[in-house]
Coordinates of C-alpha atoms in Angstrom, one line a residue:
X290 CA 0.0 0.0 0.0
X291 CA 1.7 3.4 -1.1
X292 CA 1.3 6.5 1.0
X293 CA 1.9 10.2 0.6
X294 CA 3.1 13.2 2.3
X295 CA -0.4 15.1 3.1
X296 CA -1.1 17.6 5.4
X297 CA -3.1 16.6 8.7
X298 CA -6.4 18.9 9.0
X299 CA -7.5 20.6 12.2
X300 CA -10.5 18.5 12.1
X301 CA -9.0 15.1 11.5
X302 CA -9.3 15.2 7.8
X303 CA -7.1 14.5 5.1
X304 CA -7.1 16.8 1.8
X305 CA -6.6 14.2 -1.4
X306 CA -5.3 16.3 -4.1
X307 CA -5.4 13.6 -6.5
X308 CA -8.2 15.2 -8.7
X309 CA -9.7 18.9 -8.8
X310 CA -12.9 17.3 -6.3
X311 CA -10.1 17.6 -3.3
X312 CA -11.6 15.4 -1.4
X313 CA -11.1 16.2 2.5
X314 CA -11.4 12.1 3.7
X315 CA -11.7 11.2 7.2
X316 CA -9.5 7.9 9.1
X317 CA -10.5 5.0 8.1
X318 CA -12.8 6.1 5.1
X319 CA -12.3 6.5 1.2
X320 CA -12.6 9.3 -1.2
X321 CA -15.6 9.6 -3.7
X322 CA -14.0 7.7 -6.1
X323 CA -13.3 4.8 -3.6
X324 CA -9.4 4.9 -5.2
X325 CA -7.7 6.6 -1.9
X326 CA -8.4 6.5 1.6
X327 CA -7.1 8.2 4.8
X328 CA -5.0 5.3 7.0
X329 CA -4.1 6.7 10.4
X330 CA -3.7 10.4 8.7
X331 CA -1.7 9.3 5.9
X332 CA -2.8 9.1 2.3
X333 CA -3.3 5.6 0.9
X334 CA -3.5 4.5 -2.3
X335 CA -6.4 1.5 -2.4
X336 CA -5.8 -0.2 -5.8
X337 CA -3.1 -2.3 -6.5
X338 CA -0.3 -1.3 -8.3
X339 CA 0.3 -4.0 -10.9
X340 CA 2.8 -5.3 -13.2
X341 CA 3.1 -7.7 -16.2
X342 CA 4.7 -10.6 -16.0
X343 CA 5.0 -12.6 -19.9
X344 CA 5.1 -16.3 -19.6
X345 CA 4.6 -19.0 -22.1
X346 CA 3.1 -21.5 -19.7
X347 CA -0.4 -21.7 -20.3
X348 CA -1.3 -22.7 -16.5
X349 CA 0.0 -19.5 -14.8
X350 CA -3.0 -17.3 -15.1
X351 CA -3.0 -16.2 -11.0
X352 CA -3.4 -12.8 -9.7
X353 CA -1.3 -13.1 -7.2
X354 CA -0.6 -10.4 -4.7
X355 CA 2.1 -9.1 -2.7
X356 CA 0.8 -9.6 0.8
X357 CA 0.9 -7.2 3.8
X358 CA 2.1 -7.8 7.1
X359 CA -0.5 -9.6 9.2
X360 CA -2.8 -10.8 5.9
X361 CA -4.0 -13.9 4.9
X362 CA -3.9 -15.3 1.5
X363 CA -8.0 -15.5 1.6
X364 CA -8.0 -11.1 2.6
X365 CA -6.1 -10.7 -0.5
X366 CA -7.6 -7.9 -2.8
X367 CA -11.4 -8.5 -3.8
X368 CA -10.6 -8.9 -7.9
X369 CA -8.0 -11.6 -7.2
X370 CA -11.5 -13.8 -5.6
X371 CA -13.6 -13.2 -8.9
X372 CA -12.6 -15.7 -11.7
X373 CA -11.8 -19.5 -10.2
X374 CA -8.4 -20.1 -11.3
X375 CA -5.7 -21.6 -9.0
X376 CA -3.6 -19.1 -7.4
X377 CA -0.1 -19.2 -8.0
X378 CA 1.9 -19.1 -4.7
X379 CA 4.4 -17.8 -2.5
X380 CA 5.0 -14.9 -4.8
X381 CA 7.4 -12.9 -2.4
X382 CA 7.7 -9.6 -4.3
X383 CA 10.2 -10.3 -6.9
X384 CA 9.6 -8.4 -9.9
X385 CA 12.6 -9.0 -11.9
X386 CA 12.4 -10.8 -15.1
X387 CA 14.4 -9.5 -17.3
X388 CA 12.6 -8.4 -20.7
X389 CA 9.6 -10.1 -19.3
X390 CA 8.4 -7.7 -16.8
X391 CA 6.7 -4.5 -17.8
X392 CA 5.3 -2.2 -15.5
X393 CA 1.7 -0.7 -16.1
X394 CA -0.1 2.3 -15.2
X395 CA -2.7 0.4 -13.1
X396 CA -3.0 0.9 -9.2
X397 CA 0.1 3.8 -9.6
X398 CA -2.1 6.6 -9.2
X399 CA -2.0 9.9 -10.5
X400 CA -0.6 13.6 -10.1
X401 CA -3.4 14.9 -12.2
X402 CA -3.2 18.1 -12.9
X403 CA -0.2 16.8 -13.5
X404 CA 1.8 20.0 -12.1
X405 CA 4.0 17.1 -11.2
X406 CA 6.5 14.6 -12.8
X407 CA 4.0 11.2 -13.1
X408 CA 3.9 8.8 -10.4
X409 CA 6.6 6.7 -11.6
X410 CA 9.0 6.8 -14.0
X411 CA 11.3 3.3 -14.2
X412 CA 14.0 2.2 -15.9
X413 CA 14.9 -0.9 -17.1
X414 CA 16.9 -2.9 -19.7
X415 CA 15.2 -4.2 -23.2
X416 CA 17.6 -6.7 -25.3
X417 CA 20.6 -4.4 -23.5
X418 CA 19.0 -1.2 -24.4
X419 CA 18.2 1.2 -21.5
X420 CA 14.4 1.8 -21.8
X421 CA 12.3 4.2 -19.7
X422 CA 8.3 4.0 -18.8
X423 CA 6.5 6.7 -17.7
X424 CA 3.0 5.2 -15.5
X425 CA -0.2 7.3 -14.6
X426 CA -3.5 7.1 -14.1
X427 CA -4.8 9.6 -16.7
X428 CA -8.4 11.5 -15.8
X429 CA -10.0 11.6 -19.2
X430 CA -13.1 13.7 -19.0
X431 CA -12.3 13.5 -23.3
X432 CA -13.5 9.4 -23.2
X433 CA -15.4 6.9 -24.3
X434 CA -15.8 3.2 -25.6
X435 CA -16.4 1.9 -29.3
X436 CA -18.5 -1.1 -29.0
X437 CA -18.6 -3.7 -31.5
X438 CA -21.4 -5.9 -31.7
X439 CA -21.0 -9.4 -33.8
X440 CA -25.1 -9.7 -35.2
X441 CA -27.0 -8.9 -38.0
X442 CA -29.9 -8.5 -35.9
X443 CA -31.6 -4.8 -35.9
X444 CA -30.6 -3.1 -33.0
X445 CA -31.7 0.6 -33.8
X446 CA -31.4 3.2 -36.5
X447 CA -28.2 4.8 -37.1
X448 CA -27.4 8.2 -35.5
X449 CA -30.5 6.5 -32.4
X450 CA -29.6 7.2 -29.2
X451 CA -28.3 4.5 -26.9
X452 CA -29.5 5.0 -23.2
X453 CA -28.7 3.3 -20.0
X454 CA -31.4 3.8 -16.8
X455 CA -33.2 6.2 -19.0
X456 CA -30.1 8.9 -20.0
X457 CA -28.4 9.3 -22.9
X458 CA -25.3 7.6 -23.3
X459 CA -24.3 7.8 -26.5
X460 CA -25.7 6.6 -30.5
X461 CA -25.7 3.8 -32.9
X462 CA -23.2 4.9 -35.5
X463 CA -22.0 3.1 -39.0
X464 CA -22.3 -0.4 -39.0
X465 CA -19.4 -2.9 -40.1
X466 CA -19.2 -5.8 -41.9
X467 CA -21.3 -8.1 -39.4
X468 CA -21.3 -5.9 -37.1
X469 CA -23.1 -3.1 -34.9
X470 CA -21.1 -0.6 -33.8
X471 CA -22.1 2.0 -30.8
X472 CA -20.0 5.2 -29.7
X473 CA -20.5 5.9 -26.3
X474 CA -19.7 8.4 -24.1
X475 CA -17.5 11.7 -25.2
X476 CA -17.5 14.8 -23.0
X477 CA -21.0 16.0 -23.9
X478 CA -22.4 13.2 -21.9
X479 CA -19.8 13.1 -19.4
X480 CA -20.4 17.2 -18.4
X481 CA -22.4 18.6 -21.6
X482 CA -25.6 17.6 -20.0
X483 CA -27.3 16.8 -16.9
X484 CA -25.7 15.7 -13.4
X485 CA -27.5 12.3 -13.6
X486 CA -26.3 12.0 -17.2
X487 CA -22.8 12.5 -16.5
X488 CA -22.8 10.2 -13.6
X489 CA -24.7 7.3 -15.3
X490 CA -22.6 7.7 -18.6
X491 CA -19.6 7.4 -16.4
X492 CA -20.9 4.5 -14.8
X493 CA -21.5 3.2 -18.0
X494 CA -18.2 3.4 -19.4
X495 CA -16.4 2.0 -16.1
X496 CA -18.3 -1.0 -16.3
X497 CA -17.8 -1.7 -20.1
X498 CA -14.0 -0.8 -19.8
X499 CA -13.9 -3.2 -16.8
X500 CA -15.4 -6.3 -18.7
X501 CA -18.8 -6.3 -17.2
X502 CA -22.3 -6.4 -18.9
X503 CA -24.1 -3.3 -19.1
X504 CA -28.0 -3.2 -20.1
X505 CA -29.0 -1.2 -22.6
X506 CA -32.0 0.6 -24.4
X507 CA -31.8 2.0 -28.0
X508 CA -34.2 4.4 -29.3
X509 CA -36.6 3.2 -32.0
X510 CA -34.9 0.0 -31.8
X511 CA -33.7 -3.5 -29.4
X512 CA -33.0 -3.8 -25.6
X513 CA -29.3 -5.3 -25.6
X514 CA -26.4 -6.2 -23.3
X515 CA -23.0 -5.9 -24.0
X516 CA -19.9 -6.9 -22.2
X517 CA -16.7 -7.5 -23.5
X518 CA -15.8 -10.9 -24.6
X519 CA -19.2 -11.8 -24.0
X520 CA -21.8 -13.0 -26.7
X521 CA -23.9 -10.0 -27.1
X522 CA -28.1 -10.5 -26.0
X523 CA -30.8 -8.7 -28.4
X524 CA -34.1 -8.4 -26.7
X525 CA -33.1 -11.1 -24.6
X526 CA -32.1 -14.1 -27.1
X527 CA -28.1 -14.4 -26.8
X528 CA -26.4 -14.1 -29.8
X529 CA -24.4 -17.4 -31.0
X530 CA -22.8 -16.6 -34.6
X531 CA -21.6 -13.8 -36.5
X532 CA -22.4 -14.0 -40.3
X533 CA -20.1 -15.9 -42.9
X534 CA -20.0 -12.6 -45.3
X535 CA -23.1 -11.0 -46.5
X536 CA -25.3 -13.1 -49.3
X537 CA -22.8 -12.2 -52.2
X538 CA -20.0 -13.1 -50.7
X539 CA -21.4 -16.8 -48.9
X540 CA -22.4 -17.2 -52.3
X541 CA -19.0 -17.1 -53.9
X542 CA -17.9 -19.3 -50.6
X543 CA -19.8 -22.1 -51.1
X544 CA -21.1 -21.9 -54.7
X545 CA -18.8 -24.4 -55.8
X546 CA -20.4 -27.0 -53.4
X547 CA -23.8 -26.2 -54.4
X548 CA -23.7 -26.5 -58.3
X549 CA -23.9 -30.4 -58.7
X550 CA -27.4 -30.4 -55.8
X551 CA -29.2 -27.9 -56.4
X552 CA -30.4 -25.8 -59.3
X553 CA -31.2 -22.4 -57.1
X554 CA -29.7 -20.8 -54.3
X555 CA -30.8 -17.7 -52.6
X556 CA -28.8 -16.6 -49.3
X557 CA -31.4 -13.7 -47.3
X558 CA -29.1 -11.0 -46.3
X559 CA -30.4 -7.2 -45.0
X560 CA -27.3 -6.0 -47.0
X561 CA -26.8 -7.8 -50.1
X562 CA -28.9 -10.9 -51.0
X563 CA -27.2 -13.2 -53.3
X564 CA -29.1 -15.3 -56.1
X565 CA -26.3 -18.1 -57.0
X566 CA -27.5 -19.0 -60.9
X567 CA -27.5 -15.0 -61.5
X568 CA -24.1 -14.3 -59.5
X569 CA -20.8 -14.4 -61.4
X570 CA -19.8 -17.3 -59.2
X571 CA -23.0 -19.3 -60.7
X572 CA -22.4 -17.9 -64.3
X573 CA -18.7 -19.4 -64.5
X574 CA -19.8 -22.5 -63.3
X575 CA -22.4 -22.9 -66.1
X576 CA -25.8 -22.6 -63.8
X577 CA -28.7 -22.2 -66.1
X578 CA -30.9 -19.2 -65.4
X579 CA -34.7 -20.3 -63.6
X580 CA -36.8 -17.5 -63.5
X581 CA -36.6 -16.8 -60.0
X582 CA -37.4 -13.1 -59.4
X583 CA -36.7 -11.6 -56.1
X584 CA -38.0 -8.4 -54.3
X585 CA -36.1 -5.8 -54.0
X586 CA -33.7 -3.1 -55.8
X587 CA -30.9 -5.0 -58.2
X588 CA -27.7 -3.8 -58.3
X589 CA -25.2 -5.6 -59.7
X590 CA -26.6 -9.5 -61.6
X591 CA -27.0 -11.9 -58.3
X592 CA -27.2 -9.0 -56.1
X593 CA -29.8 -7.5 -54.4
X594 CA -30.5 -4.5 -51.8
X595 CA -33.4 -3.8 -50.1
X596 CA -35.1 -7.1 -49.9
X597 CA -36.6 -6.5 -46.6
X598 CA -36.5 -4.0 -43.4
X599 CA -33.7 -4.7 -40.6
X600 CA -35.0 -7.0 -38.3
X601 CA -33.9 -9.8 -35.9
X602 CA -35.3 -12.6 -38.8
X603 CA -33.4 -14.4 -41.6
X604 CA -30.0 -12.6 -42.4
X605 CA -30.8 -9.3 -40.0
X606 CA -33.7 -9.0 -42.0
X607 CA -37.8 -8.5 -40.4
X608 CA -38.5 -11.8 -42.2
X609 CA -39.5 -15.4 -40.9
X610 CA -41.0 -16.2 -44.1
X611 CA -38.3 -16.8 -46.7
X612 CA -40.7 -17.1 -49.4
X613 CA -42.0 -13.7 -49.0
X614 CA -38.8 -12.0 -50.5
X615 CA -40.1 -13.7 -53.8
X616 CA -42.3 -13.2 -56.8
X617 CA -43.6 -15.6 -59.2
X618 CA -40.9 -17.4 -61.0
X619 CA -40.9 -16.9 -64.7
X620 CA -42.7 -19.4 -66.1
X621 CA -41.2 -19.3 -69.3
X622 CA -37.6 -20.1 -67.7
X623 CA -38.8 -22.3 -64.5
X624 CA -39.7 -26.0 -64.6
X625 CA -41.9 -28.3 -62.4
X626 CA -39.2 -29.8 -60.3
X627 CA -36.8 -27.4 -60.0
X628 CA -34.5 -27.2 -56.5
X629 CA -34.8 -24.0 -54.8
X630 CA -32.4 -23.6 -51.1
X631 CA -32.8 -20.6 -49.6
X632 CA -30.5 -20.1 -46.1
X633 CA -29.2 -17.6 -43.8
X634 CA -25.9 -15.7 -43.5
X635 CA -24.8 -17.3 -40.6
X636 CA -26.6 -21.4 -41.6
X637 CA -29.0 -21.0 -38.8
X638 CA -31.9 -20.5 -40.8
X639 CA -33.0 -22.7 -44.4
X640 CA -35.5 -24.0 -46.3
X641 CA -35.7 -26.5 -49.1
X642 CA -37.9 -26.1 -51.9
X643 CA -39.0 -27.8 -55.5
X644 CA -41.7 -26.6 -57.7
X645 CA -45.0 -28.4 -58.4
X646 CA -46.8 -28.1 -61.7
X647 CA -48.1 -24.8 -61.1
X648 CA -44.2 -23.5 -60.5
X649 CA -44.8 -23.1 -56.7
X650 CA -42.4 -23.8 -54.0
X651 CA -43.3 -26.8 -52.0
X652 CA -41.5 -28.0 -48.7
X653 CA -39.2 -30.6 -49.4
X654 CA -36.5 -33.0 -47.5
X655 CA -33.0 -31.3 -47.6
X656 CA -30.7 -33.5 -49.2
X657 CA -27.8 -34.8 -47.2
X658 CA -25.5 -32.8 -49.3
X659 CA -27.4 -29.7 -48.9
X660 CA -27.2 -30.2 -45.6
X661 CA -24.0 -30.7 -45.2
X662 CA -23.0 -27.3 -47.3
X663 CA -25.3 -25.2 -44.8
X664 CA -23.4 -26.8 -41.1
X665 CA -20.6 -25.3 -43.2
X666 CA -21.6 -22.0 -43.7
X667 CA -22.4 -22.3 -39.7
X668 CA -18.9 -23.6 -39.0
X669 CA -17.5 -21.1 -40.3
X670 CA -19.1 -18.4 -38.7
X671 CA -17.0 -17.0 -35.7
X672 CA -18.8 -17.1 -32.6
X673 CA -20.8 -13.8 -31.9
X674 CA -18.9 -11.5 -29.6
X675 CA -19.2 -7.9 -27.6
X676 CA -15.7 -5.5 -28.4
X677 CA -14.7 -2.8 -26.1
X678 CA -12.2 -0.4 -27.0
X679 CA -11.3 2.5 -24.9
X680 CA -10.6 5.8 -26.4
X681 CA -9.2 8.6 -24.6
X682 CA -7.4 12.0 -25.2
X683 CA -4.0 12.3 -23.6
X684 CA -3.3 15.5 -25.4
X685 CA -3.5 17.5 -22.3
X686 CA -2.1 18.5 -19.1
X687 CA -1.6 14.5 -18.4
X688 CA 1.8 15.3 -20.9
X689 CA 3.1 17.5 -18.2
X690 CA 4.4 14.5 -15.9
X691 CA 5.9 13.0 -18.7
X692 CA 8.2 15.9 -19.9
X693 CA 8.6 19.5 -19.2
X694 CA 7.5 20.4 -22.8
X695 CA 4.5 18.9 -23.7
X696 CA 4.6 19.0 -27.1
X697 CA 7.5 16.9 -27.2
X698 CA 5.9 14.0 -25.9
X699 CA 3.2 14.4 -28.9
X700 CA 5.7 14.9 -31.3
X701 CA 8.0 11.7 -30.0
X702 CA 4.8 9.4 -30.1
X703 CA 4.3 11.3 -34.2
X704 CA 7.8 10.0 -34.6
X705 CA 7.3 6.2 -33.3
X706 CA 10.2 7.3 -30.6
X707 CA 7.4 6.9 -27.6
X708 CA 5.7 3.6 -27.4
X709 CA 2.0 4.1 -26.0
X710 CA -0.2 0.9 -24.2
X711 CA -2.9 1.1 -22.0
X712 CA -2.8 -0.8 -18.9
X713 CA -0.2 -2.6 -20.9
X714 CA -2.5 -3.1 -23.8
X715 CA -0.9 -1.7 -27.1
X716 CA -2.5 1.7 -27.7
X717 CA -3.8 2.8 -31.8
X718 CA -2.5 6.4 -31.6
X719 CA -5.0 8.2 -34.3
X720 CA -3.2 10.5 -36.5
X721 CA -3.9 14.1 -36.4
X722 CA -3.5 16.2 -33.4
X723 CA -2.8 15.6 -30.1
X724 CA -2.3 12.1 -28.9
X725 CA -6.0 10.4 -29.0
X726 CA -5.6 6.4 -28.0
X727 CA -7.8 3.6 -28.5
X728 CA -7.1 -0.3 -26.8
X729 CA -8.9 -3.4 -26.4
X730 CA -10.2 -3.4 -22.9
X731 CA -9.3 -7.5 -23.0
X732 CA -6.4 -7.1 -23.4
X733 CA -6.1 -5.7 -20.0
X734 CA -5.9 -6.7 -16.7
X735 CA -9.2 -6.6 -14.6
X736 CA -10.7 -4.0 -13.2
X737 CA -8.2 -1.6 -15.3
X738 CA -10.5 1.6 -14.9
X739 CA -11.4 3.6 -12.0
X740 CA -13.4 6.8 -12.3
X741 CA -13.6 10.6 -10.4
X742 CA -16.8 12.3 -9.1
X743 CA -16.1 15.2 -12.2
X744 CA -17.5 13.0 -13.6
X745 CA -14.7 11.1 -15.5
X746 CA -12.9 7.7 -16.3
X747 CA -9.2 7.0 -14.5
X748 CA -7.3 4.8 -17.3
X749 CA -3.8 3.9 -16.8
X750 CA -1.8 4.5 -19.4
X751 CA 2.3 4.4 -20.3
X752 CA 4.8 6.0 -22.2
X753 CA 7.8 3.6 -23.0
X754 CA 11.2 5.2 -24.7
X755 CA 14.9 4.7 -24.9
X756 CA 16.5 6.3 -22.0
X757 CA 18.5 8.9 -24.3
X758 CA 15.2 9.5 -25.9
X759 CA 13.7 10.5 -22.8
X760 CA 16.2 12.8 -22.4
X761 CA 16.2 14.8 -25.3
X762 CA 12.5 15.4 -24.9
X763 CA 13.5 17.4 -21.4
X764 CA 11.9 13.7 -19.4
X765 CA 11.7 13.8 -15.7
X766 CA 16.0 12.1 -15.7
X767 CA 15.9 13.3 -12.1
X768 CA 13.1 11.2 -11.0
X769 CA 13.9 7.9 -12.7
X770 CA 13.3 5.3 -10.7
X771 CA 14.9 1.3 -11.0
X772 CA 12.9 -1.3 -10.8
X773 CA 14.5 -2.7 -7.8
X774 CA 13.6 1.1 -6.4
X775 CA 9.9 0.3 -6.9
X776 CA 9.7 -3.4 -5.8
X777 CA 8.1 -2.4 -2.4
X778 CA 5.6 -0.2 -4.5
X779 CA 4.1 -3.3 -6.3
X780 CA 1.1 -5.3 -5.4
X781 CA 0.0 -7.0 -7.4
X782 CA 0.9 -8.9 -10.7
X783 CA -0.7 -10.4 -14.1
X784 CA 0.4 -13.0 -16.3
X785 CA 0.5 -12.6 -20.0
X786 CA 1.1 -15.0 -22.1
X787 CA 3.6 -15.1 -25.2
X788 CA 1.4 -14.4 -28.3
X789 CA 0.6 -11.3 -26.9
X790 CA 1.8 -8.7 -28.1
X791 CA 4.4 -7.2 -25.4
X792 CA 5.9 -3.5 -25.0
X793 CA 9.3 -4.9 -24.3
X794 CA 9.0 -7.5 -26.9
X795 CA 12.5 -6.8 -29.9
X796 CA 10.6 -5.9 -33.1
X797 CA 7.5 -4.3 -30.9
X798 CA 8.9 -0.9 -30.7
X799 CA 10.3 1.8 -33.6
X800 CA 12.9 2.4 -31.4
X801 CA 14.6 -0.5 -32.7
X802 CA 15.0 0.6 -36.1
X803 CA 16.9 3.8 -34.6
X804 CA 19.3 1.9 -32.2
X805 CA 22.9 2.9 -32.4

C-alpha cells in the first residue's frame, strides 16, 4: 500500500489532491472515487499497483498479490477472488524478469493536474538497451468506448440514441461488416448535460471498460447487453454466430459446393442478398438461369439491396418467411421440379424447396449434401462476440508529468520514438493532433478503470522510450526510478502470455529501427 506526504487537517481530515474534487477524507474512510483512503492520517492509495509478468506456460494465469504484514492469503484484494483459477503461490515480491516484466499504469495513481513529474518513472533494460516507462493514471473527461457488436440482428437506427437507466449515453453509428457498432460516451455526456447524465454515462463506461455487462436501451430500436468478450443479447435471445460474409460473398464461398445439388440458391441478407445462378460465381460454373425473381432493388446481376427492413429474422432481416422475399418465377424459364435452397448468413436459418406443376415452391426434405453445405456455412461463422475499446485523449495536461515540454511528448509518439499501451494493452495512436488512443479493454488486466466524481474515467496509461530519448524530450531524468527502487511499491501482478503482443517484446517498438 503506497502512502503520501499530506497535510493533517484541524479536524481530522485529510485533503486528497489527486483530482480537482479535493476530497477532504476522514481515518478510516475512502474518497468519492473509492481509489484513496485516509489510514491513520496518511494518504493511501487502495488499488493495486500492478505489473506484467510474460510467460509461455499456459497454467499461470493467478493474480497473485504481494501480501501485507498480518494478511492472509484468503484477505487478498477483492478482484483476485472473482474468476476461479488456481492461485499461484508464494510470490514474495520479486519483480525481476528481465525483458519479461513491464510495469503498467494500473494501481500507480495519479498527479493529475499533472503540475508534477508522473507517479513513476522506471527504468529498465530491453535486449541491453536502456528503456524508460512513464505510468499514470490519466483523468480523461475526453472518453469513451467503441463497442462492437457481432449480429445482424436490428438493433436501432443509425445516428438513435443509446440509453442506460433512462439517460443518454451515447448513439448507434455506422455499421461494419457483421457488425453493430455503438460510440458511447465523449465529453458532452460526461459534463455537456445533466448531473445524472454525466454520472450514469460514467458509470456506463467503467463498467464496459472493466469487462462487465451493461444493459441497454436504444431508441426506435432493441433492448441489448454488452460486455466485452461476451456474446452479445438482443431483446433477450443471446447471440451465437456472427455472419459468414453478406449473401454475395457466402455465395462465392460455397457456390462451388452447391452447383452439382441444387439448381437455385438464394442466401437472405439485409445487406446484399445473393441469387447463386445470377451471380458471377454461378455464371462461370455454367448454372442455367430459372426464372426466380426476387424483391427488391438490383444492383449488380446476383445482387440484391433492399429485400426486406432490418430486423432480428433471416440474415438481419424482419423476415421469418423466406418465401415472401419472392415473386412468381418466370414461367417461361422455370420448370416443375426445380430445386430451390434458400439459407441464412450465418446457416442458422434454411429451407428446401422444389416446384409443383403450377411453379410453386413446395417444402421438401433437404438433401444430405445440402445439408451438409449449410453446417458449413455455420462452422465457419465465428462465434458472436461484444468488443470494447477504450478511447481517450492524452493530449493535455496528463503530458506535463511525462516531460517538461508537452509537445515533445506528442511529437516523440508522431515520430514512433514513444511507445504508447494502456494498462499494458498496445495503444492505436490516431493520426492528427494531439495524442488520442484507443485499446482493447481484453487485453487488460481486470478491473483496469477507475473513475472521479467530475464526472470522468481513470485509465492507466504508459509511455515507453529509450533512455537517451527521454532525455532529449526534457523527461523527468531526475526522477527515474529502478525497478528494484519500486519493488516495495508493487502489489499486485498479471500473467500474459507469449502471443501477446508485449511492449518490451524486440521488433514491438520503432525504437529498434533507430538503435545505435
Amino acid at each position: 500500500m503506497v502512502r503520501f506526504a499530506v497535510e493533517q487537517e484541524e479536524n481530522g481530515k485529510i485533503r486528497c489532491d489527486a483530482c480537482p474534487v479535493l476530497c477532504y477524507i476522514k481515518d478510516g474512510r475512502t474518497g468519492a472515487c473509492d481509489r484513496y483512503a485516509n489510514d491513520g492520517g496518511e494518504l493511501v492509495r487502495v488499488d493495486a499497483f500492478t505489473i506484467l509478468q510474460r510467460t509461455d506456460d499456459p497454467a499461470a494465469r493467478a493474480v497473485p498479490f504481494l501480501l501485507k504484514e498480518g494478511q492472509s492469503s484468503s484477505e487478498s484484494a477483492p478482484d483476485a477472488q472473482e474468476e476461479e483459477e488456481p492461485v499461484v503461490p508464494g510470490w514474495d515480491g520479486d519483480i525481476l524478469g528481465g525483458n519479461r516484466t513491464f510495469v503498467t499504469a494500473i494501481g500507480a495513481g495519479t498527479t493529475y493536474p499533472d503540475y508534477k513529474p508522473a507517479p513513476f518513472i522506471v527504468s529498465q533494460q530491453y535486449d541491453d538497451v536502456d528503456m524508460v516507462t512513464v505510468v499514470t493514471e490519466g483523468i480523461f473527461s475526453y472518453c469513451g468506448a467503441k463497442i462492437k457488436i457481432d449480429t445482424d440482428r436490428h438493433i436501432g437506427p443509425e445516428r438513435a440514441t443509446v440509453r442506460v437507466d433512462g439517460e443518454a449515453v451515447g448513439h448507434v453509428t455506422t455499421g461494419e461488416y457483421g457488425s453493430q457498432m455503438l460510440s458511447l460516451g465523449g465529453v458532452n455526456h460526461l459534463t455537456g448535460g445533466s448531473k445524472k447524465e454525466g454520472r450514469i454515462t460514467c458509470q456506463a463506461l467503467l463498467q464496459l471498460c472493466n469487462r462487465e455487462a451493461v444493459d441497454m436501451s436504444i431508441d426506435g430500436g432493441a433492448e441489448i447487453t454488452v460486455q466485452a468478450e461476451a456474446a452479445p443479447i438482443v431483446n433477450g435471445v443471446r447471440e451465437e454466430l456472427m455472419r459468414v460474409g453478406c449473401g454475395s460473398a457466402t455465395i462465392g464461398m460455397f457456390a462451388r459446393q452447391w452447383a452439382p445439388h441444387v439448381d437455385e440458391v438464394v442466401v437472405v441478407d439485409d445487406h446484399i442478398t445473393g441469387v447463386l445462378s445470377e451471380h458471377q460465381a454461378g455464371k462461370l460454373l455454367g448454372m442455367p438461369p430459372t426464372g426466380l425473381r426476387i424483391k427488391g432493388r438490383r444492383s449488380t446481376p446476383g445482387r440484391y439491396f433492399q429485400v426486406a427492413e432490418p430486423g432480428s429474422g433471416w440474415g438481419g432481416t424482419d423476415i421469418s418467411d423466406p418465401l415472401s422475399i419472392l415473386d412468381d418465377f418466370k414461367p417461361a424459364i422455370a420448370w416443375p421440379g426445380m430445386r430451390l435452397l434458400m439459407v441464412s448468413t450465418t446457416g442458422e436459418q434454411w429451407a428446401y424447396f422444389e416446384l409443383d406443376e403450377a411453379l410453386q415452391p413446395v417444402t421438401a426434405d433437404l438433401p444430405a449434401a445440402l445439408q451438409l453445405s449449410v453446417e458449413r456455412i455455420a462452422e465457419n461463422c465465428e462465434p458472436s462476440l461484444c468488443s470494447v475499446l477504450f478511447m481517450g485523449g492524452a493530449g493535455g495536461s496528463l503530458r506535463a508529468g511525462v516531460t517538461e515540454n508537452p509537445v515533445s511528448l506528442t511529437r516523440s509518439v508522431r515520430q514512433a520514438l514513444t511507445h504508447v499501451s494502456c494498462g499494458g494493452a498496445p495503444a492505436y495512436v490516431w493520426p492528427g493532433g494531439g495524442i488520442t488512443v484507443m485499446a482493447d479493454v481484453a487485453r487488460m488486466p481486470r478491473n483496469a478503470f477507475g473513475y472521479v466524481p467530475t464526472p470522468a474515467l481513470v485509465a492507466p496509461i504508459e509511455f515507453t522510450l529509450r533512455r537517451c530519448d527521454y532525455a532529449r524530450l526534457g523527461g523527468h531524468m531526475e526522477y527515474i526510478r529502478s525497478l528494484q527502487d519500486i519493488a516495495e511499491a508493487v502489489e499486485r501482478r498479471e500473467f500474459v502470455h507469449g502471443g501477446t503482443a508485449w511492449p518490451g517484446n524486440t521488433g514491438h517498438f520503432a525504437w529498434r529501427k533507430f538503435r545505435d
